[in-house]
Structure formats: structure tokens, C-alpha cells
Short mmCIF file of C-alpha atoms in Angstrom, two decimals:
data_model
loop_
_atom_site.label_atom_id
_atom_site.label_comp_id
_atom_site.label_asym_id
_atom_site.label_seq_id
_atom_site.Cartn_x
_atom_site.Cartn_y
_atom_site.Cartn_z
CA UNK A 285 -27.70 -0.58 -10.63
CA UNK A 286 -27.28 -2.67 -7.71
CA UNK A 287 -29.63 -4.08 -5.03
CA UNK A 288 -30.32 -2.84 -1.70
CA UNK A 289 -29.38 -5.67 -0.18
CA UNK A 290 -26.34 -5.33 -1.90
CA UNK A 291 -25.52 -2.45 -0.12
CA UNK A 292 -27.03 -3.04 2.67
CA UNK A 293 -24.71 -6.39 3.35
CA UNK A 294 -21.88 -4.48 1.65
CA UNK A 295 -22.77 -1.38 5.38
CA UNK A 296 -22.76 -4.63 7.15
CA UNK A 297 -19.30 -6.32 6.57
CA UNK A 298 -17.54 -3.09 6.54
CA UNK A 299 -19.10 -2.26 9.83
CA UNK A 300 -19.08 -5.67 10.88
CA UNK A 301 -21.90 -4.95 13.41
CA UNK A 302 -25.98 -4.69 11.74
CA UNK A 303 -26.93 -1.92 14.52
CA UNK A 304 -24.29 0.33 13.51
CA UNK A 305 -25.07 -0.94 9.63
CA UNK A 306 -28.76 0.04 10.70
CA UNK A 307 -27.96 3.53 11.91
CA UNK A 308 -25.16 4.54 8.97
CA UNK A 309 -28.56 3.34 6.13
CA UNK A 310 -31.15 5.14 8.25
CA UNK A 311 -33.01 1.37 8.70
CA UNK A 312 -33.93 -0.73 11.14
CA UNK A 313 -31.85 -3.69 12.64
CA UNK A 314 -35.18 -6.16 11.46
CA UNK A 315 -34.59 -4.76 7.97
CA UNK A 316 -30.38 -5.15 8.09
CA UNK A 317 -31.28 -9.19 9.27
CA UNK A 318 -34.53 -9.41 6.57
CA UNK A 319 -31.74 -8.96 3.47
CA UNK A 320 -29.33 -10.34 4.64
CA UNK A 321 -31.46 -14.34 5.28
CA UNK A 322 -32.74 -12.36 1.10
CA UNK A 323 -29.29 -12.86 0.47
CA UNK A 324 -28.10 -16.10 2.48
CA UNK A 325 -31.37 -17.71 1.23
CA UNK A 326 -30.87 -16.09 -2.79
CA UNK A 327 -27.00 -17.29 -2.77
CA UNK A 328 -27.58 -20.13 -0.66
CA UNK A 329 -24.92 -18.94 1.63
CA UNK A 330 -24.34 -18.82 4.71
CA UNK A 331 -22.81 -15.24 4.94
CA UNK A 332 -21.89 -14.62 8.27
CA UNK A 333 -21.37 -16.16 11.81
CA UNK A 334 -21.67 -14.84 15.22
CA UNK A 335 -17.82 -16.21 17.64
CA UNK A 336 -20.10 -14.86 21.70
CA UNK A 337 -20.69 -11.37 20.14
CA UNK A 338 -18.19 -10.70 17.68
CA UNK A 339 -19.76 -11.14 13.82
CA UNK A 340 -17.57 -12.85 11.56
CA UNK A 341 -17.73 -13.26 7.56
CA UNK A 342 -17.63 -16.65 6.35
CA UNK A 343 -15.58 -17.85 3.15
CA UNK A 344 -18.21 -17.26 1.20
CA UNK A 345 -19.11 -13.62 2.62
CA UNK A 346 -15.69 -13.11 1.83
CA UNK A 347 -15.83 -13.95 -1.48
CA UNK A 348 -19.40 -12.10 -1.97
CA UNK A 349 -17.89 -8.57 -0.56
CA UNK A 350 -14.65 -9.06 -3.21
CA UNK A 351 -17.00 -8.93 -6.16
CA UNK A 352 -19.78 -7.06 -4.72
CA UNK A 353 -17.41 -4.24 -3.49
CA UNK A 354 -15.48 -3.52 -6.67
CA UNK A 355 -18.93 -4.35 -8.81
CA UNK A 356 -19.95 -1.49 -5.79
CA UNK A 357 -16.26 0.88 -6.78
CA UNK A 358 -16.62 0.18 -10.50
CA UNK A 359 -20.71 1.38 -11.16
CA UNK A 360 -19.70 4.61 -8.24
CA UNK A 361 -16.65 5.31 -11.45
CA UNK A 362 -18.77 4.47 -14.37
CA UNK A 363 -21.82 6.73 -13.61
CA UNK A 364 -18.88 9.68 -13.08
CA UNK A 365 -17.56 8.29 -16.58
CA UNK A 366 -21.36 8.35 -17.89
CA UNK A 367 -22.07 12.43 -16.27
CA UNK A 368 -19.33 13.86 -17.88
CA UNK A 369 -19.81 16.18 -20.37
CA UNK A 370 -17.49 15.15 -23.71
CA UNK A 371 -15.20 17.58 -23.25
CA UNK A 372 -14.45 16.85 -19.83
CA UNK A 373 -10.61 16.41 -18.56
CA UNK A 374 -10.31 12.81 -18.16
CA UNK A 375 -9.46 12.63 -14.00
CA UNK A 376 -7.09 10.04 -12.43
CA UNK A 377 -6.94 9.26 -9.53
CA UNK A 378 -3.88 7.07 -7.48
CA UNK A 379 -1.92 6.66 -4.37
CA UNK A 380 2.03 6.50 -3.48
CA UNK A 381 3.63 4.99 -1.04
CA UNK A 382 5.72 7.98 0.96
CA UNK A 383 9.25 7.00 -0.32
CA UNK A 384 7.82 6.78 -4.17
CA UNK A 385 6.09 10.14 -3.55
CA UNK A 386 8.87 11.68 -2.43
CA UNK A 387 12.21 10.73 -4.65
CA UNK A 388 10.16 8.77 -7.52
CA UNK A 389 7.60 9.97 -9.42
CA UNK A 390 8.10 13.32 -10.86
CA UNK A 391 9.71 12.97 -13.27
CA UNK A 392 6.47 9.02 -14.39
CA UNK A 393 4.27 12.22 -14.07
CA UNK A 394 5.66 15.35 -15.69
CA UNK A 395 5.40 13.09 -19.05
CA UNK A 396 2.05 11.91 -18.63
CA UNK A 397 1.02 15.20 -18.17
CA UNK A 398 3.05 16.32 -21.07
CA UNK A 399 1.00 13.74 -23.45
CA UNK A 400 -1.55 14.56 -22.12
CA UNK A 401 -2.31 17.84 -21.16
CA UNK A 402 -5.83 17.74 -20.26
CA UNK A 403 -6.16 15.01 -17.98
CA UNK A 404 -6.04 15.96 -14.06
CA UNK A 405 -4.51 14.11 -11.22
CA UNK A 406 -4.50 13.77 -7.98
CA UNK A 407 -1.90 11.50 -6.24
CA UNK A 408 -2.64 10.48 -2.12
CA UNK A 409 0.47 9.52 0.40
CA UNK A 410 0.27 7.24 2.55
CA UNK A 411 1.81 4.19 3.65
CA UNK A 412 0.71 -0.02 1.35
CA UNK A 413 -1.63 -0.95 3.95
CA UNK A 414 -4.00 2.45 4.33
CA UNK A 415 -3.65 2.54 0.32
CA UNK A 416 -4.61 -1.26 0.23
CA UNK A 417 -7.73 0.40 2.19
CA UNK A 418 -7.99 2.91 0.25
CA UNK A 419 -8.23 0.39 -3.10
CA UNK A 420 -10.89 -1.45 -1.39
CA UNK A 421 -13.21 1.32 -0.35
CA UNK A 422 -12.97 2.41 -4.15
CA UNK A 423 -10.78 6.05 -2.77
CA UNK A 424 -8.16 5.76 -5.61
CA UNK A 425 -8.80 3.90 -8.56
CA UNK A 426 -5.10 2.03 -8.17
CA UNK A 427 -1.91 2.65 -6.40
CA UNK A 428 1.80 2.56 -6.71
CA UNK A 429 3.81 1.01 -3.76
CA UNK A 430 7.02 -0.23 -1.78
CA UNK A 431 5.63 -2.89 0.26
CA UNK A 432 4.24 -6.54 -0.30
CA UNK A 433 0.87 -6.97 -1.04
CA UNK A 434 -1.15 -9.91 -1.21
CA UNK A 435 -0.55 -10.34 -5.18
CA UNK A 436 -3.25 -13.00 -5.83
CA UNK A 437 -6.15 -10.49 -4.51
CA UNK A 438 -4.85 -7.71 -7.46
CA UNK A 439 -3.59 -6.85 -10.78
CA UNK A 440 -0.66 -5.65 -10.80
CA UNK A 441 2.85 -4.98 -13.24
CA UNK A 442 6.14 -3.87 -11.82
CA UNK A 443 6.95 -0.26 -12.64
CA UNK A 444 10.82 -0.92 -11.27
CA UNK A 445 13.53 -3.25 -9.51
CA UNK A 446 15.07 -1.63 -6.90
CA UNK A 447 18.29 -2.10 -4.60
CA UNK A 448 17.66 -2.08 -1.08
CA UNK A 449 21.26 -0.95 1.27
CA UNK A 450 22.53 -0.25 4.13
CA UNK A 451 23.47 3.37 5.37
CA UNK A 452 25.14 5.80 6.87
CA UNK A 453 26.57 9.19 6.95
CA UNK A 454 30.12 9.66 5.79
CA UNK A 455 30.98 10.48 9.16
CA UNK A 456 29.77 7.67 10.73
CA UNK A 457 33.17 5.53 12.41
CA UNK A 458 32.56 1.93 13.60
CA UNK A 459 34.89 0.34 16.23
CA UNK A 460 35.46 -2.09 13.14
CA UNK A 461 34.08 -1.73 10.07
CA UNK A 462 30.75 -4.18 9.56
CA UNK A 463 31.00 -7.05 7.26
CA UNK A 464 26.84 -9.26 8.98
CA UNK A 465 24.06 -8.01 9.57
CA UNK A 466 24.97 -8.57 13.14
CA UNK A 467 27.89 -6.13 13.05
CA UNK A 468 25.26 -3.68 13.22
CA UNK A 469 23.55 -3.92 16.04
CA UNK A 470 25.34 -2.31 18.38
CA UNK A 471 24.23 0.55 16.18
CA UNK A 472 20.96 3.03 16.28
CA UNK A 473 18.53 1.88 13.96
CA UNK A 474 16.61 4.57 11.91
CA UNK A 475 13.21 3.10 10.77
CA UNK A 476 10.01 3.73 9.34
CA UNK A 477 6.39 3.07 10.77
CA UNK A 478 5.08 -0.57 11.29
CA UNK A 479 2.38 -0.99 8.11
CA UNK A 480 5.14 1.15 5.59
CA UNK A 481 7.18 -0.98 2.85
CA UNK A 482 10.37 -0.10 4.49
CA UNK A 483 9.41 -1.26 7.22
CA UNK A 484 7.90 -4.11 5.95
CA UNK A 485 10.87 -4.91 3.36
CA UNK A 486 13.82 -4.63 5.67
CA UNK A 487 11.51 -6.66 8.66
CA UNK A 488 11.30 -9.26 6.17
CA UNK A 489 14.66 -10.01 5.23
CA UNK A 490 15.55 -9.78 9.15
CA UNK A 491 13.66 -13.12 9.31
CA UNK A 492 15.56 -14.75 6.47
CA UNK A 493 18.93 -14.35 9.03
CA UNK A 494 16.61 -15.67 12.12
CA UNK A 495 16.62 -11.23 13.49
CA UNK A 496 14.13 -8.63 13.94
CA UNK A 497 14.09 -4.94 15.01
CA UNK A 498 15.33 -5.26 18.74
CA UNK A 499 18.48 -6.99 18.09
CA UNK A 500 19.04 -3.88 17.65
CA UNK A 501 20.71 -1.98 20.40
CA UNK A 502 18.37 1.56 20.05
CA UNK A 503 16.26 2.91 17.41
CA UNK A 504 14.46 5.87 16.19
CA UNK A 505 11.57 6.11 14.12
CA UNK A 506 10.25 7.94 11.97
CA UNK A 507 6.68 8.45 9.78
CA UNK A 508 8.84 10.26 6.73
CA UNK A 509 11.70 9.53 4.61
CA UNK A 510 12.84 12.74 4.41
CA UNK A 511 13.25 13.22 7.64
CA UNK A 512 15.17 9.91 8.13
CA UNK A 513 17.48 10.97 6.29
CA UNK A 514 18.63 14.31 7.52
CA UNK A 515 18.65 12.71 10.86
CA UNK A 516 21.15 10.48 8.73
CA UNK A 517 23.34 13.07 7.46
CA UNK A 518 23.48 14.12 11.55
CA UNK A 519 24.85 11.05 12.02
CA UNK A 520 21.82 9.92 14.26
CA UNK A 521 22.33 6.43 13.31
CA UNK A 522 22.49 4.41 10.09
CA UNK A 523 19.27 2.66 8.55
CA UNK A 524 18.12 0.48 5.56
CA UNK A 525 16.43 1.95 2.41
CA UNK A 526 16.75 2.58 -1.10
CA UNK A 527 19.44 3.43 -3.07
CA UNK A 528 17.12 5.96 -4.78
CA UNK A 529 16.32 8.16 -2.04
CA UNK A 530 19.65 9.25 -1.09
CA UNK A 531 21.24 9.08 -5.17
CA UNK A 532 22.56 12.47 -5.09
CA UNK A 533 23.59 12.23 -0.81
CA UNK A 534 25.26 8.97 -1.97
CA UNK A 535 26.69 10.66 -5.26
CA UNK A 536 27.56 14.09 -2.97
CA UNK A 537 29.45 11.67 -0.24
CA UNK A 538 27.62 12.94 2.54
CA UNK A 539 26.25 9.15 2.52
CA UNK A 540 28.05 6.42 2.24
CA UNK A 541 26.66 2.39 1.27
CA UNK A 542 27.78 -0.25 4.46
CA UNK A 543 29.20 -3.07 2.20
CA UNK A 544 27.11 -5.89 4.33
CA UNK A 545 28.33 -9.52 3.20
CA UNK A 546 25.39 -11.24 3.65
CA UNK A 547 22.42 -8.87 2.79
CA UNK A 548 22.37 -8.12 -0.54
CA UNK A 549 18.67 -7.36 -2.44
CA UNK A 550 16.33 -5.96 -5.00
CA UNK A 551 12.52 -4.69 -4.23
CA UNK A 552 10.47 -4.47 -7.09
CA UNK A 553 8.08 -1.29 -7.03
CA UNK A 554 4.75 -2.51 -8.07
CA UNK A 555 1.46 -0.64 -9.62
CA UNK A 556 -1.91 -2.92 -8.61
CA UNK A 557 -5.60 -2.58 -8.47
CA UNK A 558 -8.36 -4.01 -7.91
CA UNK A 559 -8.74 -7.68 -9.46
CA UNK A 560 -11.20 -8.30 -12.24
CA UNK A 561 -12.38 -4.52 -12.27
CA UNK A 562 -14.19 -3.23 -15.24
CA UNK A 563 -11.92 0.24 -15.61
CA UNK A 564 -9.13 -2.49 -15.73
CA UNK A 565 -7.48 -2.35 -18.99
CA UNK A 566 -8.03 1.72 -18.75
CA UNK A 567 -5.84 1.40 -15.10
CA UNK A 568 -3.55 -0.46 -17.30
CA UNK A 569 -2.87 1.10 -20.12
CA UNK A 570 -2.10 4.43 -17.54
CA UNK A 571 0.61 2.34 -15.98
CA UNK A 572 2.43 1.67 -18.92
CA UNK A 573 2.71 4.81 -19.66
CA UNK A 574 4.16 6.15 -16.02
CA UNK A 575 6.50 3.36 -16.60
#
């Protein structure tokens, strides 16, 4: 059981305001300050600094937050597990990015449920950045993401490595068949929203060549991969996405890959969960079975 002063500290970290933390905890603001001072004396380190009216975490404060937040999340899961009757079904809660959720997760989940028919599963759909936030808050047990994440902060396991390609409608005509990235800049690009894994991967790979999304003459931003594919089929532009997302359309010949001499890449879909969690072994086992 976490000390009540740790709960005060975690709330202060989440609000970054002692007054708001006091309101959420239904205590006084001086009590919050007292709890923080106690922890600073106990750990022998300053936990917060002030920049004008802005409250900031020190390096020591950030480290304490990461470790104590992990303990808080593990404790909540432990309380839930210990309180469940032995015959209650196991519940798994995890998150997936939109592309994986729409095009890649159904088969592994169906196989897992066939092997564990008494298991209940909650699947949350969000972009990579939101899933990382859900992990930190303990909303989900683990995530399956396509985007980049700080690997040193999480335990992870590669699910599969997939091709990331440029595509257009089979009916699309170019004034001149493109051979390089720059040959596509006169096209309208269909892109996901900032924060999505697909958008992040595209931006990083454009940057390698000294380009960015603004080099394209026009764009259409959409928060749904299925809609992007439908617009692609209607020849509304070109896009970059995972080959797995348009596997059927490529086979049917309604979408074609744009072969570029300076763009060829694979990217990992990866499971990740909070580093050093007491549930790491259980999560790793589940992820291994999904693979």
C-alpha cells in the first residue's frame, strides 16, 4: 500500500499545480506542500522547482514519479487480481494503434481466445502518443504500436516487421512516372493526423532526405486509415502506408505500389509495457502467444 504522501506527490505531478492537487485530494494546499516537503527530506532531493508561476519536476522528481506511478499501477492491478474469485475469468486490457487495430489484430486475437476461451479482453484504439499516456496512467496493461517510442522507458517485444510503401490508385496517372520522392511533390498526399504512428514514420523518413510534408503541393489529413484507403481508391491522391493495410487491394489490382529508388523501408510493430512491472512476466507471456 502506497503512503498517502506518495499519492499527494503523484497528483501534484499530474496537475503540476499544488492548489489543483489539493482540490482533487480534498485537502488543503498547505497540506500538499507539507507532504512534498516530507518526501524531499525523506529522499534527500528537491522534487519540484519553480519557473515564474510554472511548476517543474526536477530530474529526481521525474525519477520518483516514474517509479511510484509504476508501483501505483501495479498495486491497483494486484488489488483487482487478489479480489477476484478463483473461478472468475481473466481480463486483459490492451491498446492498439488504428492501423494495427483495423487490419492486423483480428487473427491473433481469435487464436488467443480459442486457446483461452474464458478470458475477457478489452481493446482500446488510439494513436501511439495516446496509448503511451494510457500505459502511464494504468488504463491498459500493454500496447501494440506502429509508431516510435522511447525504448529505454519500456519493456518491449517485436511483433512483426512490415513494409512501408508509397501507393496510389491503379487508375492514377502521372505526367511522368515517379522514380524519386521529389517526383511526388506535385501530388496531393493523404496523411494521418500528427501523433499517429503512420504520420510519424513518414515524417522521419522524409526528414532523412531533407524533406517534410510541406514539400507536397496539397494534402488531405484524415484520422482514419479506412477512409484514406477509400479516398485512395477514388484517386484523390497518393499516400504512404503499411503494405499489410492494402494487401487485398494490391492483389485485386485496384491500388498499385509506387516504386521509388530512394524510398524503401520496413518498420516494426511492437508490444510494449511499463518497465520493471511486477506483471512483466505475465504480459510477456500474453504477447508471446499473440505473436
